[in-house]
GROMACS .gro file of C-alpha atoms in nm:
model
  363
    1MET     CA    1   7.651  18.453 -10.595
    2LYS     CA    2   7.740  18.397 -10.954
    3SER     CA    3   7.765  18.019 -10.907
    4ASN     CA    4   7.428  18.008 -10.727
    5GLY     CA    5   7.263  18.181 -11.020
    6VAL     CA    6   7.405  17.929 -11.264
    7PHE     CA    7   7.290  17.640 -11.044
    8HIS     CA    8   6.942  17.787 -11.022
    9LEU     CA    9   6.928  17.825 -11.402
   10VAL     CA   10   7.038  17.462 -11.461
   11ALA     CA   11   6.787  17.331 -11.206
   12THR     CA   12   6.504  17.526 -11.367
   13PHE     CA   13   6.598  17.399 -11.713
   14THR     CA   14   6.618  17.036 -11.591
   15CYS     CA   15   6.278  17.052 -11.425
   16SER     CA   16   6.122  17.198 -11.739
   17SER     CA   17   6.276  16.923 -11.954
   18LEU     CA   18   6.152  16.648 -11.722
   19ALA     CA   19   5.804  16.799 -11.720
   20ALA     CA   20   5.803  16.819 -12.101
   21LEU     CA   21   5.925  16.459 -12.127
   22PHE     CA   22   5.655  16.342 -11.886
   23ILE     CA   23   5.385  16.523 -12.085
   24TYR     CA   24   5.516  16.371 -12.410
   25ILE     CA   25   5.510  16.018 -12.265
   26VAL     CA   26   5.152  16.067 -12.145
   27TYR     CA   27   5.061  16.192 -12.492
   28LEU     CA   28   5.205  15.878 -12.656
   29ILE     CA   29   5.020  15.649 -12.418
   30VAL     CA   30   4.688  15.824 -12.483
   31LYS     CA   31   4.748  15.816 -12.858
   32GLN     CA   32   4.822  15.442 -12.856
   33TYR     CA   33   4.507  15.376 -12.652
   34ILE     CA   34   4.290  15.573 -12.895
   35MET     CA   35   4.441  15.387 -13.195
   36TYR     CA   36   4.381  15.054 -13.022
   37GLU     CA   37   4.015  15.139 -12.954
   38GLN     CA   38   3.965  15.245 -13.318
   39ALA     CA   39   4.122  14.922 -13.443
   40GLU     CA   40   3.901  14.714 -13.214
   41CYS     CA   41   3.595  14.899 -13.341
   42THR     CA   42   3.699  14.845 -13.705
   43ASP     CA   43   3.769  14.475 -13.648
   44ASN     CA   44   3.432  14.422 -13.480
   45THR     CA   45   3.252  14.601 -13.762
   46ALA     CA   46   3.437  14.397 -14.025
   47MET     CA   47   3.364  14.074 -13.838
   48LYS     CA   48   2.993  14.154 -13.818
   49SER     CA   49   2.991  14.241 -14.189
   50THR     CA   50   3.167  13.915 -14.279
   51LYS     CA   51   2.922  13.711 -14.073
   52LYS     CA   52   2.627  13.883 -14.245
   53LYS     CA   53   2.777  13.801 -14.587
   54GLN     CA   54   2.836  13.439 -14.486
   55LYS     CA   55   2.477  13.404 -14.376
   56ALA     CA   56   2.347  13.560 -14.698
   57ARG     CA   57   2.573  13.367 -14.938
   58LEU     CA   58   2.410  13.075 -15.119
   59SER     CA   59   2.561  12.794 -15.328
   60ASP     CA   60   2.336  12.615 -15.581
   61GLY     CA   61   2.034  12.693 -15.371
   62VAL     CA   62   2.189  12.547 -15.054
   63ARG     CA   63   2.306  12.778 -14.777
   64ILE     CA   64   2.682  12.753 -14.726
   65LYS     CA   65   2.776  12.609 -14.389
   66SER     CA   66   2.851  12.855 -14.113
   67GLU     CA   67   2.949  12.805 -13.752
   68SER     CA   68   2.584  12.785 -13.646
   69GLN     CA   69   2.532  12.483 -13.868
   70TYR     CA   70   2.799  12.300 -13.668
   71SER     CA   71   2.630  12.383 -13.339
   72ASP     CA   72   2.449  12.048 -13.338
   73PRO     CA   73   2.593  11.824 -13.062
   74VAL     CA   74   2.655  11.550 -13.320
   75PHE     CA   75   2.957  11.739 -13.456
   76LYS     CA   76   3.119  11.734 -13.113
   77GLN     CA   77   3.063  11.358 -13.104
   78ILE     CA   78   3.226  11.325 -13.447
   79SER     CA   79   3.522  11.534 -13.332
   80LEU     CA   80   3.570  11.315 -13.025
   81ALA     CA   81   3.547  11.000 -13.238
   82ASN     CA   82   3.812  11.138 -13.475
   83GLY     CA   83   4.041  11.205 -13.180
   84THR     CA   84   3.997  10.848 -13.059
   85ILE     CA   85   4.077  10.709 -13.405
   86ASN     CA   86   4.390  10.926 -13.425
   87ARG     CA   87   4.519  10.758 -13.110
   88MET     CA   88   4.446  10.404 -13.232
   89LYS     CA   89   4.711  10.173 -13.373
   90LYS     CA   90   4.682  10.038 -13.725
   91GLU     CA   91   4.578   9.690 -13.609
   92GLU     CA   92   4.306   9.837 -13.388
   93ILE     CA   93   4.168  10.036 -13.683
   94LYS     CA   94   4.173   9.722 -13.900
   95GLU     CA   95   3.978   9.531 -13.635
   96LYS     CA   96   3.710   9.801 -13.626
   97LEU     CA   97   3.686   9.806 -14.006
   98ALA     CA   98   3.661   9.426 -14.011
   99GLU     CA   99   3.376   9.441 -13.759
  100LEU     CA  100   3.199   9.681 -13.994
  101LYS     CA  101   3.276   9.447 -14.289
  102LEU     CA  102   3.477   9.716 -14.467
  103ASP     CA  103   3.799   9.701 -14.668
  104THR     CA  104   4.097   9.661 -14.432
  105ARG     CA  105   4.368   9.714 -14.697
  106GLY     CA  106   4.595  10.017 -14.700
  107VAL     CA  107   4.838  10.215 -14.488
  108LYS     CA  108   4.731  10.362 -14.153
  109GLU     CA  109   4.645  10.708 -14.298
  110VAL     CA  110   4.407  10.545 -14.546
  111LEU     CA  111   4.245  10.317 -14.288
  112SER     CA  112   4.207  10.602 -14.039
  113LYS     CA  113   4.031  10.822 -14.296
  114ARG     CA  114   3.803  10.533 -14.393
  115LEU     CA  115   3.693  10.464 -14.035
  116LYS     CA  116   3.636  10.834 -13.963
  117HIS     CA  117   3.414  10.862 -14.269
  118VAL     CA  118   3.203  10.562 -14.163
  119TYR     CA  119   3.154  10.691 -13.808
  120LYS     CA  120   3.068  11.036 -13.942
  121LYS     CA  121   2.800  10.894 -14.173
  122GLN     CA  122   2.657  10.679 -13.895
  123LYS     CA  123   2.634  10.964 -13.645
  124LEU     CA  124   2.489  11.214 -13.895
  125THR     CA  125   2.229  10.960 -14.008
  126ALA     CA  126   2.131  10.878 -13.651
  127ALA     CA  127   2.100  11.249 -13.568
  128LYS     CA  128   1.914  11.315 -13.896
  129VAL     CA  129   2.161  11.590 -13.984
  130LYS     CA  130   2.252  11.646 -14.349
  131CYS     CA  131   2.612  11.749 -14.421
  132HIS     CA  132   2.670  11.921 -14.753
  133ASP     CA  133   3.026  11.780 -14.769
  134ASP     CA  134   2.868  11.452 -14.877
  135ILE     CA  135   2.706  11.604 -15.187
  136MET     CA  136   2.911  11.504 -15.491
  137SER     CA  137   3.038  11.777 -15.724
  138CYS     CA  138   3.007  11.558 -16.037
  139ASP     CA  139   2.767  11.284 -16.145
  140PHE     CA  140   3.020  11.137 -16.388
  141LEU     CA  141   3.400  11.128 -16.404
  142LEU     CA  142   3.582  11.065 -16.733
  143VAL     CA  143   3.921  10.914 -16.656
  144ILE     CA  144   4.172  10.989 -16.932
  145ASP     CA  145   4.537  10.882 -16.946
  146PHE     CA  146   4.692  10.949 -17.288
  147GLU     CA  147   4.995  10.773 -17.428
  148ALA     CA  148   5.216  10.977 -17.662
  149THR     CA  149   5.520  10.941 -17.886
  150CYS     CA  150   5.843  10.964 -17.691
  151GLU     CA  151   6.219  10.916 -17.703
  152ARG     CA  152   6.458  10.809 -17.434
  153ASP     CA  153   6.572  11.172 -17.423
  154ASN     CA  154   6.256  11.386 -17.430
  155GLU     CA  155   6.424  11.727 -17.403
  156ASN     CA  156   6.263  11.970 -17.652
  157TYR     CA  157   6.061  11.680 -17.790
  158GLN     CA  158   5.708  11.744 -17.924
  159HIS     CA  159   5.481  11.460 -17.807
  160GLU     CA  160   5.191  11.336 -18.020
  161ILE     CA  161   4.900  11.144 -17.871
  162ILE     CA  162   4.892  10.782 -17.995
  163GLU     CA  163   4.640  10.630 -17.751
  164PHE     CA  164   4.311  10.789 -17.645
  165PRO     CA  165   4.130  10.603 -17.363
  166ILE     CA  166   3.829  10.712 -17.157
  167VAL     CA  167   3.691  10.522 -16.857
  168LEU     CA  168   3.352  10.650 -16.739
  169ILE     CA  169   3.269  10.640 -16.366
  170ASP     CA  170   2.918  10.683 -16.234
  171THR     CA  171   2.977  10.852 -15.896
  172THR     CA  172   2.633  10.750 -15.769
  173LYS     CA  173   2.677  10.382 -15.846
  174LEU     CA  174   3.050  10.400 -15.761
  175LYS     CA  175   3.151  10.188 -16.057
  176VAL     CA  176   3.281  10.201 -16.414
  177VAL     CA  177   2.987  10.199 -16.655
  178GLU     CA  178   3.145  10.255 -17.000
  179GLU     CA  179   3.477  10.280 -17.186
  180PHE     CA  180   3.611  10.439 -17.503
  181HIS     CA  181   3.944  10.336 -17.655
  182ALA     CA  182   4.129  10.411 -17.977
  183PHE     CA  183   4.482  10.443 -18.110
  184CYS     CA  184   4.592  10.751 -18.310
  185LYS     CA  185   4.821  10.772 -18.610
  186PRO     CA  186   5.096  11.030 -18.544
  187THR     CA  187   5.157  11.298 -18.806
  188PHE     CA  188   5.486  11.462 -18.716
  189HIS     CA  189   5.654  11.151 -18.574
  190PRO     CA  190   5.502  10.875 -18.792
  191LYS     CA  191   5.765  10.620 -18.695
  192LEU     CA  192   5.762  10.512 -18.329
  193SER     CA  193   6.091  10.482 -18.146
  194THR     CA  194   6.195  10.148 -18.003
  195PHE     CA  195   6.187  10.307 -17.659
  196CYS     CA  196   5.823  10.418 -17.711
  197THR     CA  197   5.711  10.069 -17.815
  198GLU     CA  198   5.891   9.904 -17.525
  199LEU     CA  199   5.743  10.153 -17.276
  200THR     CA  200   5.381  10.158 -17.395
  201GLY     CA  201   5.343   9.827 -17.577
  202ILE     CA  202   5.206  10.019 -17.877
  203THR     CA  203   5.351   9.884 -18.202
  204GLN     CA  204   5.408  10.053 -18.535
  205ARG     CA  205   5.135   9.841 -18.692
  206MET     CA  206   4.879   9.959 -18.435
  207VAL     CA  207   4.930  10.326 -18.516
  208ASP     CA  208   4.969  10.272 -18.893
  209ARG     CA  209   4.623  10.115 -18.902
  210ALA     CA  210   4.470  10.387 -18.682
  211LYS     CA  211   4.300  10.714 -18.775
  212GLU     CA  212   4.466  11.049 -18.714
  213PHE     CA  213   4.400  11.246 -18.396
  214PRO     CA  214   4.127  11.484 -18.529
  215ASP     CA  215   3.914  11.187 -18.635
  216ILE     CA  216   3.967  11.006 -18.305
  217LEU     CA  217   3.880  11.321 -18.109
  218ASN     CA  218   3.561  11.350 -18.312
  219GLU     CA  219   3.475  10.985 -18.235
  220ALA     CA  220   3.543  11.043 -17.866
  221GLU     CA  221   3.310  11.343 -17.861
  222MET     CA  222   3.041  11.146 -18.046
  223TRP     CA  223   3.077  10.874 -17.781
  224MET     CA  224   3.042  11.137 -17.509
  225ALA     CA  225   2.735  11.284 -17.680
  226LYS     CA  226   2.582  10.937 -17.705
  227HIS     CA  227   2.600  10.911 -17.327
  228HIS     CA  228   2.465  11.268 -17.287
  229LEU     CA  229   2.794  11.390 -17.143
  230MET     CA  230   2.807  11.686 -17.384
  231ASP     CA  231   2.464  11.816 -17.281
  232LYS     CA  232   2.449  12.155 -17.111
  233THR     CA  233   2.278  11.992 -16.815
  234SER     CA  234   2.544  11.722 -16.786
  235ASN     CA  235   2.740  11.733 -16.461
  236MET     CA  236   3.066  11.564 -16.554
  237ALA     CA  237   3.439  11.628 -16.518
  238ILE     CA  238   3.761  11.498 -16.668
  239LEU     CA  239   3.986  11.314 -16.421
  240THR     CA  240   4.359  11.263 -16.478
  241ASP     CA  241   4.666  11.153 -16.286
  242GLY     CA  242   4.847  11.487 -16.274
  243PRO     CA  243   4.832  11.797 -16.498
  244TRP     CA  244   5.012  11.654 -16.800
  245ASP     CA  245   4.735  11.487 -17.003
  246MET     CA  246   4.537  11.806 -17.065
  247GLY     CA  247   4.798  12.071 -16.983
  248ARG     CA  248   5.074  11.920 -17.198
  249PHE     CA  249   4.963  11.637 -17.432
  250MET     CA  250   4.621  11.767 -17.538
  251TYR     CA  251   4.751  12.123 -17.555
  252THR     CA  252   5.057  12.029 -17.765
  253GLN     CA  253   4.842  11.817 -17.997
  254CYS     CA  254   4.596  12.100 -18.062
  255ARG     CA  255   4.881  12.346 -18.106
  256MET     CA  256   5.057  12.131 -18.366
  257LEU     CA  257   4.740  12.055 -18.563
  258GLN     CA  258   4.593  12.405 -18.533
  259MET     CA  259   4.281  12.271 -18.366
  260PRO     CA  260   4.065  12.456 -18.113
  261PHE     CA  261   4.117  12.324 -17.765
  262PRO     CA  262   3.806  12.123 -17.656
  263ARG     CA  263   3.597  12.320 -17.410
  264TRP     CA  264   3.533  12.011 -17.195
  265ALA     CA  265   3.911  11.960 -17.151
  266ARG     CA  266   3.990  12.309 -17.016
  267LYS     CA  267   3.948  12.203 -16.651
  268TRP     CA  268   3.989  11.872 -16.477
  269VAL     CA  269   4.022  11.676 -16.154
  270ASN     CA  270   4.386  11.607 -16.065
  271ILE     CA  271   4.350  11.287 -15.862
  272ARG     CA  272   4.712  11.298 -15.748
  273LYS     CA  273   4.644  11.623 -15.560
  274HIS     CA  274   4.317  11.498 -15.413
  275TYR     CA  275   4.477  11.174 -15.297
  276ALA     CA  276   4.759  11.354 -15.114
  277ASN     CA  277   4.530  11.614 -14.955
  278PHE     CA  278   4.256  11.370 -14.853
  279TYR     CA  279   4.476  11.107 -14.691
  280GLY     CA  280   4.728  11.360 -14.561
  281ILE     CA  281   5.031  11.205 -14.732
  282LYS     CA  282   5.283  11.321 -14.992
  283LYS     CA  283   5.208  11.317 -15.365
  284MET     CA  284   5.301  10.990 -15.533
  285ASN     CA  285   5.276  10.809 -15.865
  286LEU     CA  286   5.006  10.569 -15.977
  287GLY     CA  287   5.180  10.254 -15.852
  288SER     CA  288   5.246  10.400 -15.508
  289MET     CA  289   4.888  10.525 -15.473
  290LEU     CA  290   4.764  10.173 -15.543
  291ASN     CA  291   5.012  10.021 -15.298
  292ASN     CA  292   4.905  10.260 -15.022
  293LEU     CA  293   4.547  10.145 -15.075
  294GLY     CA  294   4.654   9.781 -15.054
  295MET     CA  295   4.594   9.731 -15.427
  296THR     CA  296   4.817   9.610 -15.710
  297PHE     CA  297   4.833   9.732 -16.069
  298GLU     CA  298   4.607   9.537 -16.304
  299GLY     CA  299   4.718   9.508 -16.667
  300GLN     CA  300   5.021   9.661 -16.838
  301GLN     CA  301   5.177   9.977 -16.701
  302HIS     CA  302   5.204  10.274 -16.942
  303LYS     CA  303   4.927  10.131 -17.156
  304GLY     CA  304   4.668  10.407 -17.167
  305ILE     CA  305   4.353  10.202 -17.119
  306ASP     CA  306   4.507   9.998 -16.834
  307ASP     CA  307   4.642  10.310 -16.664
  308SER     CA  308   4.295  10.469 -16.692
  309ARG     CA  309   4.126  10.163 -16.542
  310ASN     CA  310   4.363  10.162 -16.246
  311ILE     CA  311   4.320  10.537 -16.193
  312ALA     CA  312   3.944  10.472 -16.193
  313ARG     CA  313   3.991  10.211 -15.917
  314ILE     CA  314   4.169  10.473 -15.705
  315ALA     CA  315   3.897  10.731 -15.777
  316ILE     CA  316   3.621  10.492 -15.669
  317ARG     CA  317   3.814  10.408 -15.351
  318LEU     CA  318   3.849  10.780 -15.274
  319LEU     CA  319   3.477  10.832 -15.327
  320GLN     CA  320   3.395  10.538 -15.099
  321ASP     CA  321   3.623  10.682 -14.830
  322GLY     CA  322   3.440  11.015 -14.845
  323SER     CA  323   3.647  11.232 -15.080
  324ASP     CA  324   3.469  11.487 -15.299
  325LEU     CA  325   3.658  11.470 -15.629
  326HIS     CA  326   3.591  11.824 -15.750
  327ILE     CA  327   3.772  12.013 -16.028
  328ASN     CA  328   4.102  12.148 -15.897
  329GLU     CA  329   4.301  12.241 -16.211
  330ARG     CA  330   4.241  12.425 -16.538
  331LEU     CA  331   4.426  12.537 -16.850
  332PHE     CA  332   4.575  12.886 -16.826
  333ALA     CA  333   4.400  13.150 -17.036
  334ARG     CA  334   4.738  13.245 -17.187
  335LYS     CA  335   4.773  12.901 -17.343
  336LEU     CA  336   4.429  12.935 -17.503
  337GLN     CA  337   4.532  13.276 -17.640
  338LEU     CA  338   4.847  13.126 -17.790
  339LEU     CA  339   4.643  12.857 -17.965
  340ALA     CA  340   4.416  13.120 -18.117
  341LEU     CA  341   4.709  13.328 -18.250
  342GLN     CA  342   4.896  13.059 -18.442
  343SER     CA  343   4.920  13.042 -18.821
  344PRO     CA  344   4.831  12.715 -18.998
  345TYR     CA  345   5.124  12.474 -19.028
  346LYS     CA  346   5.274  12.384 -19.365
  347ASP     CA  347   5.454  12.075 -19.492
  348ASN     CA  348   5.421  11.895 -19.155
  349LYS     CA  349   5.660  12.139 -18.987
  350LEU     CA  350   5.600  12.207 -18.622
  351PRO     CA  351   5.457  12.557 -18.573
  352THR     CA  352   5.633  12.812 -18.356
  353ILE     CA  353   5.456  13.044 -18.116
  354GLY     CA  354   5.567  13.401 -18.074
  355PRO     CA  355   5.496  13.626 -17.778
  356VAL     CA  356   5.147  13.758 -17.724
  357THR     CA  357   5.129  14.132 -17.794
  358LYS     CA  358   4.844  14.380 -17.793
  359LYS     CA  359   4.886  14.422 -18.168
  360ARG     CA  360   4.856  14.050 -18.235
  361LEU     CA  361   4.559  14.018 -17.998
  362SER     CA  362   4.373  14.303 -18.166
  363GLY     CA  363   4.445  14.159 -18.509
   0.00000   0.00000   0.00000
């Protein structure tokens, strides 16, 4: 009798536990379902809100493209054409470009992009559809490639600009329309190293007879003003091969001479980035970019004006192939703050820059 009572007690307890476990599992399932439904509702609301914002957003008076603007059947045709080009061999692409009397130089990635751009333009024109991707960001591009003092070992070396070239591209005409060129007399490193002369071709006599950087910068800005590039309505951008010309050379020069950093130089087009992104290939130097386009370097390498002219050739080729060379780099605000906080230099000694503090900023 005693054992039967114990068995009955255990059985009752086990049944109660199973019932409680079952109820708990049902509770979890219901809870998860409710959370899922709430999440779906939130996502749908957010999606509708985002779509409304996209429809309402405007850019320079032109409505930004949304999915509905790609609903035209012509975009499906373009997509199919792109797929066909992707499957073509290089020689087949060259044949098509030759039939269209277009440049057949370059590696396959370049040729493929070129043919896609041509077919896209043809199909959009035939369908009378305007694509805002084809609207250029800038009317003029100012290609700048400084040359600066240097040593074979440049560690902790302060570079000074000794050649200031500008090559002006009209993006509508797709050609170079003007040039500015001048050498600069260095202040802190008045004597050029043998390595610098051999690399750039700039001799000691050239810089000795030149004006100092502040005067040359003033002449460059007067030249820009003459061509209405300094006007508020001017739609122009600086174009460089990499971040170094403005981010390092111009910045270091202004820092050493206690000059305000030119407003027009605070942001620029880094053509090296655009080239890699547009053609879908890795970043490369000036010579390799030319080679990939089937071009060769014209002039003397590491001579500022020749480098600028060759960079301009690449820029024009990118524009012809359909790239929008918009501004994609700018000087950090911290660097501009550091320039503003420096004390004037004395006795041609390079200035040092301390850390930015709230006290120094307020002073």
